[in-house]
Coordinates of C-alpha atoms and ligand atoms in Angstrom, one line a residue:
M119 CA 122.1 105.4 77.1
S120 CA 120.0 103.9 80.0
H121 CA 118.0 100.7 79.6
A122 CA 114.8 102.9 79.6
D123 CA 116.2 105.2 76.9
R124 CA 117.0 102.3 74.7
L125 CA 113.5 100.9 75.0
I126 CA 112.0 104.3 74.3
E127 CA 114.3 104.7 71.2
T128 CA 113.3 101.2 69.9
E129 CA 109.6 102.0 70.4
H130 CA 110.0 105.2 68.5
R131 CA 111.8 103.5 65.7
L132 CA 109.7 100.4 65.3
G133 CA 106.3 101.3 66.6
A134 CA 103.5 103.3 65.0
H135 CA 103.3 106.7 66.7
N136 CA 99.6 106.6 67.6
Y137 CA 100.4 107.4 71.2
K138 CA 102.6 110.0 72.9
P139 CA 103.2 108.5 76.4
L140 CA 105.0 110.1 79.2
D141 CA 108.5 108.9 79.1
V142 CA 108.3 106.6 82.1
V143 CA 109.0 102.9 81.4
L144 CA 107.1 100.8 83.9
T145 CA 108.1 97.3 84.9
R146 CA 106.1 96.3 88.0
G147 CA 102.9 97.2 89.7
A148 CA 101.2 96.4 93.1
G149 CA 98.0 98.0 94.3
V150 CA 98.1 101.8 93.7
H151 CA 101.8 101.8 92.8
V152 CA 103.9 101.1 89.8
W153 CA 107.7 101.1 89.5
D154 CA 109.9 102.1 86.5
T155 CA 113.0 100.3 85.2
E156 CA 115.2 102.4 87.5
G157 CA 113.3 101.3 90.6
R158 CA 111.4 104.6 91.1
R159 CA 107.9 104.2 92.5
Y160 CA 104.9 106.2 91.3
L161 CA 101.3 106.6 92.5
D162 CA 99.2 105.6 89.5
C163 CA 96.4 108.2 89.1
L164 CA 95.2 106.9 85.8
S165 CA 94.6 103.1 86.4
A166 CA 95.0 102.4 82.7
Y167 CA 91.9 104.5 82.0
S168 CA 90.0 102.8 84.8
A169 CA 90.8 99.2 83.8
V170 CA 92.9 98.6 87.0
N171 CA 90.2 99.7 89.5
Q172 CA 91.1 96.7 91.7
G173 CA 94.8 97.8 91.9
H174 CA 97.7 96.4 90.0
C175 CA 98.3 92.7 90.0
H176 CA 95.4 92.0 92.5
P177 CA 96.4 88.7 94.2
G178 CA 92.8 87.2 94.0
I179 CA 92.5 87.9 90.3
L180 CA 96.1 86.7 89.7
A181 CA 95.3 83.4 91.4
A182 CA 92.1 82.9 89.4
M183 CA 94.0 83.7 86.2
T184 CA 96.9 81.4 86.8
E185 CA 94.6 78.6 88.0
Q186 CA 92.3 78.8 85.0
A187 CA 95.2 79.3 82.5
A188 CA 96.7 76.0 83.6
K189 CA 93.3 74.3 83.0
L190 CA 91.6 75.6 79.9
T191 CA 92.0 79.0 78.2
L192 CA 90.0 78.9 75.0
T193 CA 87.4 76.7 73.4
S194 CA 85.7 79.2 71.1
R195 CA 82.0 79.4 71.3
A196 CA 81.7 76.4 69.0
F197 CA 81.8 74.4 72.2
R198 CA 80.7 75.2 75.7
N199 CA 83.0 75.8 78.6
D200 CA 82.3 75.4 82.3
Q201 CA 83.1 79.1 83.2
L202 CA 80.7 81.2 81.1
A203 CA 77.5 80.3 82.8
L204 CA 79.1 81.2 86.2
L205 CA 80.1 84.6 84.9
Y206 CA 76.6 85.1 83.6
E207 CA 75.2 84.2 87.0
D208 CA 77.5 86.6 88.8
I209 CA 76.8 89.5 86.5
A210 CA 73.0 88.9 86.6
A211 CA 73.0 88.7 90.4
L212 CA 75.0 91.9 90.6
T213 CA 73.2 94.0 88.0
G214 CA 69.9 92.4 87.5
S215 CA 70.6 92.0 83.8
H216 CA 68.5 89.5 81.9
K217 CA 70.7 88.8 79.0
I218 CA 74.5 89.1 78.6
L219 CA 76.8 89.0 75.6
P220 CA 80.6 88.7 76.3
M221 CA 83.2 90.4 74.1
N222 CA 86.8 91.5 74.6
S223 CA 87.5 95.2 74.1
G224 CA 85.2 98.0 75.0
A225 CA 84.8 99.0 71.4
E226 CA 83.6 95.6 70.6
A227 CA 80.9 95.9 73.2
V228 CA 79.8 99.2 71.7
E229 CA 79.7 97.7 68.2
T230 CA 77.7 94.7 69.5
A231 CA 75.2 97.0 71.1
V232 CA 74.9 99.1 67.9
K233 CA 74.3 95.9 65.8
A234 CA 71.7 94.5 68.3
V235 CA 69.7 97.7 68.6
R236 CA 69.5 98.2 64.9
K237 CA 68.2 94.6 64.5
W238 CA 65.8 95.2 67.4
G239 CA 64.6 98.3 65.6
Y240 CA 63.7 96.5 62.5
E241 CA 62.3 93.3 64.0
V242 CA 60.6 94.6 67.1
K243 CA 60.0 98.3 66.8
G244 CA 59.1 98.1 63.0
V245 CA 61.6 100.6 61.7
P246 CA 61.8 100.4 57.8
E247 CA 64.9 98.5 56.7
N248 CA 68.2 100.5 56.7
R249 CA 66.5 103.6 58.3
A250 CA 67.4 103.0 61.9
E251 CA 68.8 106.1 63.7
I252 CA 71.0 106.1 66.8
I253 CA 71.3 109.3 68.7
V254 CA 74.8 110.0 70.2
C255 CA 76.4 112.9 72.0
A256 CA 79.0 115.5 70.9
D257 CA 82.4 114.9 72.5
N258 CA 81.6 111.2 73.0
F259 CA 84.2 108.6 73.4
H260 CA 83.1 105.0 72.6
G261 CA 86.2 103.5 71.1
R262 CA 88.3 103.4 68.0
T263 CA 86.7 101.1 65.4
M264 CA 85.5 102.3 62.0
G265 CA 81.9 102.2 63.1
I266 CA 82.6 104.2 66.3
V267 CA 84.9 106.9 65.0
G268 CA 82.4 107.6 62.4
F269 CA 80.1 109.1 65.0
S270 CA 82.9 110.8 67.0
T271 CA 83.1 114.6 66.9
D272 CA 86.8 114.7 67.7
P273 CA 88.7 115.7 64.6
D274 CA 91.8 113.6 65.7
A275 CA 89.6 110.5 66.0
R276 CA 87.8 110.8 62.6
T277 CA 89.7 113.0 60.2
G278 CA 91.1 111.0 57.3
F279 CA 89.3 107.8 58.1
G280 CA 86.1 108.1 56.2
P281 CA 83.8 107.2 54.6
F282 CA 81.7 106.4 57.6
A283 CA 78.5 104.4 58.3
P284 CA 75.3 106.5 58.3
G285 CA 72.5 106.3 60.8
F286 CA 73.9 108.4 63.7
V287 CA 72.6 111.7 64.9
T288 CA 74.6 113.9 67.2
V289 CA 73.2 116.1 70.0
P290 CA 75.1 118.1 72.7
F291 CA 75.6 116.2 75.9
G292 CA 73.3 117.3 78.7
D293 CA 70.9 119.2 76.5
L294 CA 67.4 117.7 76.9
D295 CA 65.7 119.9 74.3
A296 CA 68.2 118.9 71.7
F297 CA 67.7 115.2 72.5
R298 CA 63.9 115.6 72.3
A299 CA 64.2 117.4 69.0
A300 CA 66.4 114.7 67.5
I301 CA 63.9 111.9 68.1
T302 CA 62.1 110.5 65.1
E303 CA 60.0 107.4 64.5
N304 CA 63.2 105.7 63.3
T305 CA 65.2 106.4 66.5
V306 CA 66.2 103.0 67.9
A307 CA 68.6 104.0 70.6
F308 CA 70.4 106.7 72.5
L309 CA 74.0 105.8 73.2
V310 CA 75.6 107.9 75.9
E311 CA 78.2 107.9 78.7
P312 CA 76.8 108.7 82.2
I313 CA 79.8 111.0 82.6
Q314 CA 81.9 111.8 79.6
G315 CA 85.3 110.5 80.5
E316 CA 87.7 111.2 77.6
A317 CA 86.0 114.5 77.0
G318 CA 87.5 115.6 80.4
V319 CA 85.1 114.2 83.1
I320 CA 82.0 116.1 82.0
L321 CA 79.0 115.6 84.4
P322 CA 75.4 115.8 83.2
P323 CA 73.1 118.5 84.6
S324 CA 71.0 117.1 87.4
G325 CA 67.7 115.8 86.1
Y326 CA 69.0 115.2 82.6
F327 CA 69.1 111.4 82.8
P328 CA 65.8 110.9 84.5
A329 CA 64.2 113.0 81.8
V330 CA 66.1 111.1 79.1
R331 CA 64.9 107.9 80.6
T332 CA 61.3 109.1 80.5
L333 CA 61.6 110.2 76.8
C334 CA 63.2 106.9 75.9
T335 CA 60.5 104.9 77.5
R336 CA 57.8 107.0 75.9
H337 CA 59.2 106.8 72.4
G338 CA 60.3 103.1 72.5
I339 CA 64.0 104.1 72.4
T340 CA 66.7 101.8 73.8
L341 CA 68.8 103.7 76.3
I342 CA 72.4 102.4 76.0
L343 CA 74.7 103.6 78.8
D344 CA 78.4 103.2 78.0
E345 CA 79.7 102.4 81.5
I346 CA 83.0 101.0 80.2
Q347 CA 84.8 103.8 82.2
T348 CA 82.2 105.0 84.7
G349 CA 81.1 101.5 85.7
L350 CA 82.4 98.9 88.2
G351 CA 82.9 101.2 91.1
R352 CA 84.8 104.1 89.6
T353 CA 82.2 106.8 90.6
G354 CA 81.5 105.3 94.0
K355 CA 78.6 103.2 92.8
L356 CA 78.7 99.8 91.0
L357 CA 77.2 101.6 88.0
A358 CA 77.1 105.4 87.5
E359 CA 73.4 105.1 86.5
E360 CA 72.7 104.7 90.3
H361 CA 73.6 108.3 90.9
E362 CA 70.9 109.3 88.4
G363 CA 68.3 107.0 89.9
I364 CA 67.6 105.4 86.5
E365 CA 68.1 102.0 84.8
A366 CA 69.5 101.6 81.3
D367 CA 68.0 99.1 78.8
V368 CA 71.5 98.2 77.7
T369 CA 74.7 98.7 79.8
L370 CA 78.2 98.3 78.4
I371 CA 81.0 97.3 80.7
G372 CA 84.7 96.5 80.0
K373 CA 88.0 97.8 81.3
A374 CA 87.8 97.0 85.1
L375 CA 85.7 93.9 84.3
S376 CA 89.1 92.1 84.3
G377 CA 90.9 94.3 86.7
G378 CA 93.4 95.0 84.0
F379 CA 94.6 91.4 83.4
Y380 CA 92.9 90.7 80.1
P381 CA 90.5 92.4 77.7
V382 CA 87.0 91.4 78.8
S383 CA 83.8 93.4 78.0
A384 CA 80.1 92.7 78.0
V385 CA 76.8 93.9 76.8
L386 CA 74.2 93.7 79.6
S387 CA 70.6 93.9 78.4
N388 CA 67.6 94.6 80.5
S389 CA 65.1 94.5 77.6
D390 CA 64.6 92.1 74.8
V391 CA 67.3 93.8 72.7
L392 CA 69.9 91.0 72.8
G393 CA 67.1 88.5 72.1
V394 CA 67.1 89.4 68.4
L395 CA 70.6 87.9 67.9
K396 CA 70.3 84.4 66.6
P397 CA 73.1 81.8 66.1
G398 CA 75.6 82.9 63.5
Q399 CA 74.6 86.6 63.5
H400 CA 77.3 87.8 65.9
G401 CA 80.3 86.4 67.6
S402 CA 84.0 86.6 68.7
T403 CA 86.6 83.9 68.8
F404 CA 87.8 85.0 72.2
G405 CA 84.5 86.4 73.6
G406 CA 83.3 84.4 76.6
N407 CA 86.4 82.3 76.8
P408 CA 87.0 80.4 80.1
L409 CA 90.1 82.4 81.1
A410 CA 88.3 85.7 80.5
C411 CA 85.3 84.4 82.5
A412 CA 87.4 83.2 85.5
V413 CA 89.3 86.5 85.5
A414 CA 86.2 88.6 85.3
R415 CA 84.5 86.7 88.1
A416 CA 87.5 87.3 90.3
A417 CA 87.6 90.9 89.3
L418 CA 83.9 91.5 90.2
K419 CA 84.4 89.6 93.5
A420 CA 87.3 91.8 94.5
L421 CA 85.4 94.9 93.7
T422 CA 82.3 93.9 95.6
Q423 CA 83.7 91.9 98.5
E424 CA 86.7 94.1 99.4
G425 CA 84.8 97.4 100.0
M426 CA 86.3 99.1 96.9
I427 CA 83.2 100.8 95.8
D428 CA 82.5 102.5 99.1
N429 CA 86.2 103.3 99.3
A430 CA 85.9 105.0 95.9
E431 CA 83.1 107.2 97.2
R432 CA 85.0 108.2 100.4
M433 CA 88.4 108.6 98.9
G434 CA 87.0 110.4 96.0
A435 CA 85.3 113.0 98.3
R436 CA 88.5 113.4 100.2
F437 CA 90.6 113.8 97.0
K438 CA 88.1 116.3 95.5
A439 CA 87.9 118.3 98.7
G440 CA 91.7 118.4 99.0
L441 CA 92.2 119.6 95.4
G442 CA 89.3 122.0 95.8
A443 CA 91.1 123.6 98.7
L444 CA 94.3 124.2 96.8
R445 CA 95.2 127.9 96.8
S446 CA 96.3 128.1 93.2
N447 CA 95.5 130.7 90.6
L448 CA 96.3 128.0 88.0
V449 CA 93.2 125.9 88.8
A450 CA 90.0 126.9 87.2
E451 CA 87.8 124.0 88.5
V452 CA 87.9 120.6 90.2
R453 CA 85.1 118.3 89.2
G454 CA 84.1 114.7 89.2
R455 CA 82.3 111.9 91.1
G456 CA 83.9 109.3 93.2
L457 CA 87.4 108.6 92.0
M458 CA 86.7 109.9 88.5
L459 CA 88.1 113.4 88.9
A460 CA 89.5 116.2 86.8
V461 CA 91.4 119.4 87.5
E462 CA 90.8 122.1 84.9
L463 CA 93.7 124.5 84.6
V464 CA 93.6 128.1 83.4
P465 CA 95.3 128.7 80.1
E466 CA 98.2 130.5 81.9
A467 CA 99.2 127.3 83.6
G468 CA 101.1 126.4 80.4
G469 CA 99.2 123.2 79.6
A470 CA 98.2 120.1 81.4
R471 CA 100.9 118.0 79.8
R472 CA 103.6 120.1 81.4
V473 CA 101.9 119.8 84.8
C474 CA 101.7 116.0 84.3
E475 CA 105.4 115.9 83.5
R476 CA 106.2 117.8 86.8
L477 CA 103.8 115.5 88.7
K478 CA 105.7 112.5 87.2
D479 CA 109.0 113.9 88.4
R480 CA 107.4 113.9 91.9
G481 CA 106.2 110.3 91.6
L482 CA 102.6 110.8 90.6
L483 CA 101.3 109.6 87.2
A484 CA 98.2 111.4 85.8
K485 CA 97.0 112.0 82.3
D486 CA 96.4 115.3 80.5
T487 CA 93.5 115.7 78.1
H488 CA 92.4 118.4 75.7
G489 CA 95.2 120.8 76.6
H490 CA 94.1 122.1 80.0
T491 CA 92.5 119.2 81.8
I492 CA 94.2 116.7 84.1
R493 CA 92.3 113.5 84.8
I494 CA 92.7 111.7 88.1
A495 CA 91.5 108.1 88.5
P496 CA 93.6 106.1 90.9
P497 CA 92.9 102.5 91.7
L498 CA 89.9 102.2 94.0
V499 CA 92.0 100.7 96.8
I500 CA 93.8 104.0 97.4
R501 CA 94.0 104.9 101.1
E502 CA 93.7 108.2 103.0
E503 CA 97.4 108.9 103.4
E504 CA 98.0 108.2 99.7
V505 CA 95.2 110.6 98.7
D506 CA 96.7 113.3 101.0
W507 CA 100.2 112.6 99.6
A508 CA 98.8 113.0 96.1
V509 CA 97.1 116.3 97.0
D510 CA 100.4 117.5 98.4
Q511 CA 102.1 116.8 95.0
F512 CA 99.4 118.8 93.2
A513 CA 100.0 121.6 95.7
A514 CA 103.7 121.5 95.1
V515 CA 103.3 121.7 91.4
L516 CA 100.3 124.1 91.2
C517 CA 100.8 126.4 94.2
A518 CA 104.5 127.2 93.8
A519 CA 104.7 130.9 93.1
Ligands
LIG267 C1 87.8 103.1 77.0 C2 86.4 103.3 76.5 C3 85.8 102.6 75.5 C4 86.7 101.7 74.6 O1 87.2 100.6 75.2 P1 88.5 99.8 74.5 O2 88.7 98.6 75.4 O3 89.6 100.7 74.5 O4 88.0 99.4 73.2 C5 84.5 102.8 75.2 N1 83.8 103.7 75.9 C6 84.3 104.3 76.9 C7 83.4 105.3 77.7 C8 85.6 104.2 77.3 O5 86.1 104.9 78.3

């Protein structure tokens, strides 16, 4: 039994089986590449679900992390630390946010926003107590907490976990009429992903978000964009909202906010929504800790000062064009924006999982979703020759007779 096989066997025996990973045991990463325990190198085309946009073990983030870890890691918010204000300043300068609330995981940022908009609804909008409604989209993905899975439409995510919290209304993504029809005087927020990631990289119809923005403004509805996956350069812009020419009232970021070193998320608020939270009404032991702040500042600096966002746009276009030009009767569609891409296979392809296994054998790691979709999201530091090599691997797997 190899070392890797032993580790896999132990995981299987001792771990809960809530994931079914590809059987590749990674031990090292640098930039766009990761290495397994046998020394084989892979091109990472998942980037830990876009948490590693800056590339694995980015040296600038690593330096910030080790330096801060040797100085001060955690104070809790019972006391102040000298890093939090600096992170606030950096985020505000970059995004124009007026208020920021730091958390850890993405799901916590979503939960925080849900709590804040409900309170805002009662205290500012005047919604009767316990009547606040939040509109969400079918096929959404916002995380795994009890609150969030309660408004998921994915049977795997929710079946068997009820009862769930009320107050959520579901409409199809991209359907403006359905959104308009769902609005009531108790609607406090619309929570939506700019591009549905876990659903398989589903883009909205053009004009949808500008019209949503107009309706939200007209009806006093807080527009919450969950940019935990689409944000921080993934789509070729700092935030995906820029593609739509709109501004959210509340923006959620996470994942790449730490470049994959540490869970760091944040709620960014453009309106007075976060203003309703008073001392003692929300918090997190680790949220806003000095280590997280130092890491996040370095992660944002790497993104913005090393040309990664422009690179995502250019390499994404190249990757998409390369995949689109594949002469394969197994490919139904190639879609996406920037380096958030998906290849949709025809049912005869035998499933995306099988294709991902074959790509893995050729040194490329990508993730299947929903049976027939392969998601492609390499670190934003990927170079032309690496994109071309990746396209060649797809060609070898999908174009073989
Ligand atoms: C990953 C993700 C989340 C949840 O983030 P966690 O850190 O896993 O809790 C929420 N929303 C979107 C759009 C995501 O992609």
